[in-house]
Structure formats: C-alpha cells, structure tokens
PDB file of C-alpha atoms in Angstrom:
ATOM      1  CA  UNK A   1      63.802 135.692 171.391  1.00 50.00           C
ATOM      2  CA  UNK A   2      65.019 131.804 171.373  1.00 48.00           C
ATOM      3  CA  UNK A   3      68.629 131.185 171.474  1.00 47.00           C
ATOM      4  CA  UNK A   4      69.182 128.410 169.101  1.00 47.00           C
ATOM      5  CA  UNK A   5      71.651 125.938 171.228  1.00 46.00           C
ATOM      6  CA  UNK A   6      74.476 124.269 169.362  1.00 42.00           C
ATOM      7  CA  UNK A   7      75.605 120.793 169.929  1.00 43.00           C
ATOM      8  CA  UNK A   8      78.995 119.277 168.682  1.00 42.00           C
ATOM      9  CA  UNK A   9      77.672 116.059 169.533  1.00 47.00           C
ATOM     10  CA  UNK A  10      74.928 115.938 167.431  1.00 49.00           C
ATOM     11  CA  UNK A  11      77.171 117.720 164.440  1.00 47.00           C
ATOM     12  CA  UNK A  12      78.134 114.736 161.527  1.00 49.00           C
ATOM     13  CA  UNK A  13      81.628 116.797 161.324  1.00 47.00           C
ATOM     14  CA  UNK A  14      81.998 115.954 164.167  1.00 49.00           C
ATOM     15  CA  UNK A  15      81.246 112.687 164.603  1.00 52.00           C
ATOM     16  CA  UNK A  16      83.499 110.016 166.252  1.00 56.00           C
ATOM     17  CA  UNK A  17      83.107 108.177 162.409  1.00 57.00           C
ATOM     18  CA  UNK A  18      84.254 111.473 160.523  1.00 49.00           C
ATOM     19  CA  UNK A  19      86.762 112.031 162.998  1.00 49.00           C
ATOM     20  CA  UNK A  20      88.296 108.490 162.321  1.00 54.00           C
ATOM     21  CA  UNK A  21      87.675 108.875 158.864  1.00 55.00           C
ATOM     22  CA  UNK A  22      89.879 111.945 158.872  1.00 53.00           C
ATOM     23  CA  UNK A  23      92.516 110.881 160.842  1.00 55.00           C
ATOM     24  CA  UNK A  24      92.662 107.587 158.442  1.00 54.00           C
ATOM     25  CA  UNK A  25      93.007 110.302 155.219  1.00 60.00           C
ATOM     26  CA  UNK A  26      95.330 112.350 156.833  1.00 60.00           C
ATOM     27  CA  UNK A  27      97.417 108.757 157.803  1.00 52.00           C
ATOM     28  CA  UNK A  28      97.627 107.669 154.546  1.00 56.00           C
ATOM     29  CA  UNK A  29      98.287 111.112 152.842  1.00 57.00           C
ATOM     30  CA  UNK A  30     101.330 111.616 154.906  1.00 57.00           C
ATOM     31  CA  UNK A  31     102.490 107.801 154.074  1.00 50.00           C
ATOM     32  CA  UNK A  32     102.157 108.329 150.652  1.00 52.00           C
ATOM     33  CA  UNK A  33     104.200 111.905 150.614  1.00 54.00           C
ATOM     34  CA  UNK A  34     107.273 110.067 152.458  1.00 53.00           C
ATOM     35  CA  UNK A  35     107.167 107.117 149.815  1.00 48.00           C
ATOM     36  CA  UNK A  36     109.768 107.693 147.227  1.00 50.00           C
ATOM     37  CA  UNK A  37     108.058 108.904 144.074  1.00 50.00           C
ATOM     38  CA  UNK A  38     106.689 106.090 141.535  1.00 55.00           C
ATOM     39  CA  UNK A  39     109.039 105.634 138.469  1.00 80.00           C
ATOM     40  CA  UNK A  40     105.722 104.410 136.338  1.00 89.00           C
ATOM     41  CA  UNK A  41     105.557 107.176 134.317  1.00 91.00           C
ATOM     42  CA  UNK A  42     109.744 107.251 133.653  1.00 93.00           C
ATOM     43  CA  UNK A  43     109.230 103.692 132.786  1.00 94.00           C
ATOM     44  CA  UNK A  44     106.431 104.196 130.264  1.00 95.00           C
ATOM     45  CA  UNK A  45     108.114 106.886 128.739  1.00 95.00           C
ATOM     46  CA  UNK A  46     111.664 105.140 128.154  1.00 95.00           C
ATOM     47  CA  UNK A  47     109.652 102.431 126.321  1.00 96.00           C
ATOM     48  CA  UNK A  48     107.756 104.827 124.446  1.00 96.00           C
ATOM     49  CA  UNK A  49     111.153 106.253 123.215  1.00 96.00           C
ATOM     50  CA  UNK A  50     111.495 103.390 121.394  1.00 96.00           C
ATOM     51  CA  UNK A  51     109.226 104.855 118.287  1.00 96.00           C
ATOM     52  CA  UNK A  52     110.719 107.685 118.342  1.00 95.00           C
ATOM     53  CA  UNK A  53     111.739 107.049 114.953  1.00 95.00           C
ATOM     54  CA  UNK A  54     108.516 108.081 114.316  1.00 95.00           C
ATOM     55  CA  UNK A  55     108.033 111.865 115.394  1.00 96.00           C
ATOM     56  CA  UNK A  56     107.755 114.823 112.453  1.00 97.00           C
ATOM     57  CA  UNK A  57     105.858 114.766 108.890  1.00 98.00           C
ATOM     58  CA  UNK A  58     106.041 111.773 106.420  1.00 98.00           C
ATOM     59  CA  UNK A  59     104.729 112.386 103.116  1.00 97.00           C
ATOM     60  CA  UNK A  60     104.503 110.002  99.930  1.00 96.00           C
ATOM     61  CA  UNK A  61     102.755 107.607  97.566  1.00 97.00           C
ATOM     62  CA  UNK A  62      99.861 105.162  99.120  1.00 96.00           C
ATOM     63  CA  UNK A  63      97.894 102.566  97.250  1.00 93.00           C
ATOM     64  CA  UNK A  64      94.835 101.409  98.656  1.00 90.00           C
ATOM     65  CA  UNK A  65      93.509  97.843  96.948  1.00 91.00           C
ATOM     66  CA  UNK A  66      89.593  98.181  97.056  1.00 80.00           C
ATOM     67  CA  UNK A  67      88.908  95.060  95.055  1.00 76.00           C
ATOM     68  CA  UNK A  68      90.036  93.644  91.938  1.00 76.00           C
ATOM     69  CA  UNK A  69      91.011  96.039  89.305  1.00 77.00           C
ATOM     70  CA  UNK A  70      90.361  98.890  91.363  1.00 85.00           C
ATOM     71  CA  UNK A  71      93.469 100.207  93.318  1.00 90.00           C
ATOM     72  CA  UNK A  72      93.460 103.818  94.551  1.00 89.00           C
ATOM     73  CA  UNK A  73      96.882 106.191  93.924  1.00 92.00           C
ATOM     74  CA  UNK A  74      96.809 108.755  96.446  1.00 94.00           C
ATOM     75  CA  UNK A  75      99.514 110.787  98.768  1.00 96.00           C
ATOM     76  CA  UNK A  76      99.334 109.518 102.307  1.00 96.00           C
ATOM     77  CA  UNK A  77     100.882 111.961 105.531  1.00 96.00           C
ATOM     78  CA  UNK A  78     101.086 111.175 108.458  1.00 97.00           C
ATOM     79  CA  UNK A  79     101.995 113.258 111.296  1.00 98.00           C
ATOM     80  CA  UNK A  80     103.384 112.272 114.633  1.00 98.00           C
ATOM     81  CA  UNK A  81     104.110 113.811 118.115  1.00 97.00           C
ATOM     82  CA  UNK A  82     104.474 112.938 121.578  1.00 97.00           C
ATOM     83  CA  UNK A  83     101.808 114.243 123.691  1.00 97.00           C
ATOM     84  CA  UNK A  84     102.030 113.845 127.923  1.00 95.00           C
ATOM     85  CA  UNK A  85     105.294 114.696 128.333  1.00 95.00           C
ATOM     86  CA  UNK A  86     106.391 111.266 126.317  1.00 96.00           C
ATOM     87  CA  UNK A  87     103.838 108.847 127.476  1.00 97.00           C
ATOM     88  CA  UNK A  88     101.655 108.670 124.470  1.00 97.00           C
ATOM     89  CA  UNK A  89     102.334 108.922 120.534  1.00 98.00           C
ATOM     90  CA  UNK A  90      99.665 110.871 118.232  1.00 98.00           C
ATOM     91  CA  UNK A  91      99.137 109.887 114.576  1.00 97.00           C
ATOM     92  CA  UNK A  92      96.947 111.611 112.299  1.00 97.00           C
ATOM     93  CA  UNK A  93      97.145 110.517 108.877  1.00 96.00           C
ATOM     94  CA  UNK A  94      95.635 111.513 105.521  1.00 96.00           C
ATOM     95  CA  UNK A  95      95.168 110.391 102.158  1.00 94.00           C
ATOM     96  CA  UNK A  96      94.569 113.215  99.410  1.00 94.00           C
ATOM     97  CA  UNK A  97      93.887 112.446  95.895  1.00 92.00           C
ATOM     98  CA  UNK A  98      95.978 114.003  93.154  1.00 89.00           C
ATOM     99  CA  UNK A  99      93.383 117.560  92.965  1.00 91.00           C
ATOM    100  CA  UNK A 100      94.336 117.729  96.960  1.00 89.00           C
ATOM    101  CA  UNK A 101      90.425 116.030  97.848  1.00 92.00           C
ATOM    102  CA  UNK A 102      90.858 114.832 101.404  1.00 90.00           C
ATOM    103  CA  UNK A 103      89.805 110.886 101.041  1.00 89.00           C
ATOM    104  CA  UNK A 104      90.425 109.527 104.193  1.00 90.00           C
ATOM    105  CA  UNK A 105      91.363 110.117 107.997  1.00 94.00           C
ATOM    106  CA  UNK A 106      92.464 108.564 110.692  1.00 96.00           C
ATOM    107  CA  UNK A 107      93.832 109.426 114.511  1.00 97.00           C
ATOM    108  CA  UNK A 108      95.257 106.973 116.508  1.00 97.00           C
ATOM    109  CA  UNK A 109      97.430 106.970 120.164  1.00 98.00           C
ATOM    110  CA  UNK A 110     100.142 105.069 120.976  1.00 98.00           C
ATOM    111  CA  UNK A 111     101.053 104.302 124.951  1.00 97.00           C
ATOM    112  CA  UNK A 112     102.380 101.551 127.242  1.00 97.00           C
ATOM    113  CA  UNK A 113     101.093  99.554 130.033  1.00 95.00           C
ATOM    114  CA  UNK A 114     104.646  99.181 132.146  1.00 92.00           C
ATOM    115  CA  UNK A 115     101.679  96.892 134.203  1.00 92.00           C
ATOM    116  CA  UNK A 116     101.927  94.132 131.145  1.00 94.00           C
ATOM    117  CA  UNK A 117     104.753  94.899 129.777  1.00 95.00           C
ATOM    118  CA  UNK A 118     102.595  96.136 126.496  1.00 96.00           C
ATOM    119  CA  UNK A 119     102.028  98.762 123.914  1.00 98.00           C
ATOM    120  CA  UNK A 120      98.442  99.344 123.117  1.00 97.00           C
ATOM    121  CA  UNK A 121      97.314 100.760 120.005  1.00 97.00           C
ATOM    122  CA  UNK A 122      94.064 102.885 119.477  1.00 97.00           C
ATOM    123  CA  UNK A 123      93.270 104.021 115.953  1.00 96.00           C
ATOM    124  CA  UNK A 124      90.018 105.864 115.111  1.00 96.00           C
ATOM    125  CA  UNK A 125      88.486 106.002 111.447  1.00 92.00           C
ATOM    126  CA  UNK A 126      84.984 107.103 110.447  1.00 90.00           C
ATOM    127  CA  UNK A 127      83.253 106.694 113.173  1.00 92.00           C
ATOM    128  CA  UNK A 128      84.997 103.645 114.587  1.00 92.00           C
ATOM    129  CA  UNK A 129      87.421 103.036 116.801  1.00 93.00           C
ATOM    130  CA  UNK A 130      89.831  99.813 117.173  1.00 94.00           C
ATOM    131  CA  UNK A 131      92.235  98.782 120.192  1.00 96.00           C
ATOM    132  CA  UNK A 132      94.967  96.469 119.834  1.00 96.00           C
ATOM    133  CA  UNK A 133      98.242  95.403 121.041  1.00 97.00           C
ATOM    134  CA  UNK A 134     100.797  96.824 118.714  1.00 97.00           C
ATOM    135  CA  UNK A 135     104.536  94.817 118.477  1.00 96.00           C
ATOM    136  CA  UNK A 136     107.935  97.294 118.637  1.00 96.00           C
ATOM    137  CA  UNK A 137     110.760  95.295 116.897  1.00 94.00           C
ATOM    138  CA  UNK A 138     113.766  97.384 116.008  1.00 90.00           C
ATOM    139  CA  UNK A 139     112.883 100.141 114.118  1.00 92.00           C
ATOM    140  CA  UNK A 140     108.998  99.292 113.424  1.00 95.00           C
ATOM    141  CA  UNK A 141     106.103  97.955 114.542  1.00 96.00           C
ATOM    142  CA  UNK A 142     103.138  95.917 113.902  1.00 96.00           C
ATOM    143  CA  UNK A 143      99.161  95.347 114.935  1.00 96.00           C
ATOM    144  CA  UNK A 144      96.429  93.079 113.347  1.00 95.00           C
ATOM    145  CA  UNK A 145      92.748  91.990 114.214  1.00 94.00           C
ATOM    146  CA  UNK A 146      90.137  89.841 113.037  1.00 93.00           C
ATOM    147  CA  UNK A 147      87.129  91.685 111.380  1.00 89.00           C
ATOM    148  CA  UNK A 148      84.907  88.971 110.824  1.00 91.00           C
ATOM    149  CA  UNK A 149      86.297  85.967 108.698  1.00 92.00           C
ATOM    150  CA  UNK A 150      89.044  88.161 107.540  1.00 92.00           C
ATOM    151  CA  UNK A 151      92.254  88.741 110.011  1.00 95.00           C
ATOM    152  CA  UNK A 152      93.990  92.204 109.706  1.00 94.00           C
ATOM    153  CA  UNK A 153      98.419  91.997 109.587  1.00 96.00           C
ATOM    154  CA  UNK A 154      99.634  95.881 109.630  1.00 96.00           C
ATOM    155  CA  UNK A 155     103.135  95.908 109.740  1.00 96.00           C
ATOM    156  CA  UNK A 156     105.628  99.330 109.393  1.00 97.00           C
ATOM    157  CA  UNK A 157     109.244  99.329 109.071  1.00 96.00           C
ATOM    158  CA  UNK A 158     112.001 101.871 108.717  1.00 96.00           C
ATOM    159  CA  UNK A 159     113.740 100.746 105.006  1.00 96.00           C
ATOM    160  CA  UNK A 160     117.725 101.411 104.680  1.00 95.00           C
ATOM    161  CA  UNK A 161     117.142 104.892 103.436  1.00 96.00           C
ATOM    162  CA  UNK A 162     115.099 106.057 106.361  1.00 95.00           C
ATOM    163  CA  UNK A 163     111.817 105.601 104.823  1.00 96.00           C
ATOM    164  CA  UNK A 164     108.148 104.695 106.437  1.00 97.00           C
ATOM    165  CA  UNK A 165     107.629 101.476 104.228  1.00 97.00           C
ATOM    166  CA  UNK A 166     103.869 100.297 105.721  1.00 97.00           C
ATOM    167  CA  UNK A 167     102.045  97.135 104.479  1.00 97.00           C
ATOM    168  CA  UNK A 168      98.054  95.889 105.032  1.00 95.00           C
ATOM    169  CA  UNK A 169      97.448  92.162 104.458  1.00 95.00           C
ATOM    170  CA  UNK A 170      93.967  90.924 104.602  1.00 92.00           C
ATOM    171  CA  UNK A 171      93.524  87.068 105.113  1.00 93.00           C
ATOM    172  CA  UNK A 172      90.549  84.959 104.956  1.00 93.00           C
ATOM    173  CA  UNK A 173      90.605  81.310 105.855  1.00 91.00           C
ATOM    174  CA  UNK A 174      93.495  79.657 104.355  1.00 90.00           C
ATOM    175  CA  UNK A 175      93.937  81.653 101.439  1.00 92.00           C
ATOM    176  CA  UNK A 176      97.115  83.440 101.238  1.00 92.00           C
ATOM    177  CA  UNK A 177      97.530  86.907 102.005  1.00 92.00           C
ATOM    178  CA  UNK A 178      95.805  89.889  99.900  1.00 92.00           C
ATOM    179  CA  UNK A 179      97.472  93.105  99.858  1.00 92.00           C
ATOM    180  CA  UNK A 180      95.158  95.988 100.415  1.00 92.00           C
ATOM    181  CA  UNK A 181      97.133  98.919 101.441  1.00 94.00           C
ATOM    182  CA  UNK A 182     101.254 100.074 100.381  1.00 96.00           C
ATOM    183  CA  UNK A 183     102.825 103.405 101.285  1.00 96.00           C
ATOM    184  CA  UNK A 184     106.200 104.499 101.114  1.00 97.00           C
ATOM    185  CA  UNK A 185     106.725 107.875 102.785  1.00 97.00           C
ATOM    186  CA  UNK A 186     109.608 110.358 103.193  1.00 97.00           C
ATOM    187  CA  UNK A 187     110.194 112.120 106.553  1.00 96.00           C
ATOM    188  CA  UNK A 188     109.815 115.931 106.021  1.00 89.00           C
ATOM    189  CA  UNK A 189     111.784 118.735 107.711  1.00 72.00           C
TER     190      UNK A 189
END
C-alpha cells in the first residue's frame, strides 16, 4: 500500500502568490466596510424625484400625423412607476383605436447618471430601441434625435389643469417644424 505524501508547498492555495492575493482582498474588503457608505444611489434618487409628477395612469386623446391627409385618432395611456427603490422611471404606453385594437407600444426607462450630472432616456418600440439624454425643466421634460435627415424634438409638459400635454416635431433641413404626434392625457385614480 503507497501512502500518498502531501505537500503544502507544492499546493496553489497555498502559494506565497495566493496567500498575498488573499491578504490584498481581505485588505481592501475591510477598507471598504469602514468607509462611510456611498450617497450615489440617495443622489440619483432625489433627482429622479423630480418626475415624479409623472407616476400613476394617464389616459386621453392622441393624434398621430402619418403623412398628409392621413392623421390617426386614437386613445393613448401611459403608465408610470418607479422601479429600484426610486432610481429608475418605467413607461409603458399604448395607443388603442376606438374598437379597443392595440396599435402601438412602447417601454421606455428613465434614470440618472449623478457621474454627469444627466438623465438618460431609453425608449423601446418594435423592435428598436433608442437612448438619449432627456432635459427635466419644471414640471416636464424633453428628448430629440436625428433619424437620418430628419431631427426628432419630443417635448412633455404638465398644462395648468394638471394634464400630460406631449408634442412630436419632425424637422428636415431648414424647413420648419412638422407636427407628427399630440396627446393630451388625464391622470387616473
């Protein structure tokens, strides 16, 4: 019967490296725990409170400009909640046509880099996604991009009477602005 012999020396656990490794880890770990706690996420979250405006059920009338002549009349809702304990802002909205046909969709997140001081805005739509900065004056907000010749304005504000009032503008060159998308909506208990 061999006895097998065991070696610490020749065991990688045990290695001086692993051993340095480890006490590096274990250095840094107990560091970090006596560092006061980052206030990141309690920044992020009192900018985020800014749209808070925004959180429940809005319901109402959207018209969507296809072309010329051809405008669709459909209701538009849009739901929003924090998610993350505060740090990020779902949308989902819909568009149903008067028979309750669902027409169109669309998810997007709200969050802020306390890092750039900035609000980022990710909507996805069909298939496609789109990230942008999005702008928080007083009681609204605003995002655009440029989809080939044609750059995008969105722009949402909160009217006198407490209601959603959203606008698209599409413009191309130097023409002036074209209208493609209105909505008015209603916050709902």
């Amino acid at each position: 019967m061999k006895t097998a012999i065991f070696s610490f020396s020749h065991t990688p656990f045990l290695s001086p490296r692993f051993l340095a490794a480890a006490f590096l880890i274990s250095f840094t770990l107990s560091l970090a725990a006596q560092q006061p706690p980052s206030n990141s996420a309690d920044v992020q979250r009192e900018a985020m409170r800014k749209l808070s405006f925004l959180a429940g059920h809005w319901s109402g009338p959207v018209t969507i400009v296809r072309g010329p002549d051809e405008a669709l009349h459909l209701t538009q809702s849009e739901d929003v909640e924090y998610k993350l304990d505060g740090l990020v802002l779902l949308i989902e909205g819909k568009s149903t046509s008067a028979d309750g046909k669902g027409l169109f969709s669309a998810l997007a997140t709200i969050s802020y880099d306390d890092a750039s001081h900035t609000y980022h805005f990710r909507a996805y739509h069909d298939g496609h996604y789109l990230d942008t900065e999005l702008s928080v004056p007083a009681n609204g907000f605003s995002w655009s991009f440029t989809a080939g010749p044609a750059h995008i304005v969105n722009t949402m504000h909160l009217t006198s009477k407490g209601e959603w009032d959203e606008v698209t503008e599409a413009i191309v060159g130097s023409n002036p602005p074209r209208r493609s998308v209105e909505m008015l909506l209603q916050h709902k208990p």
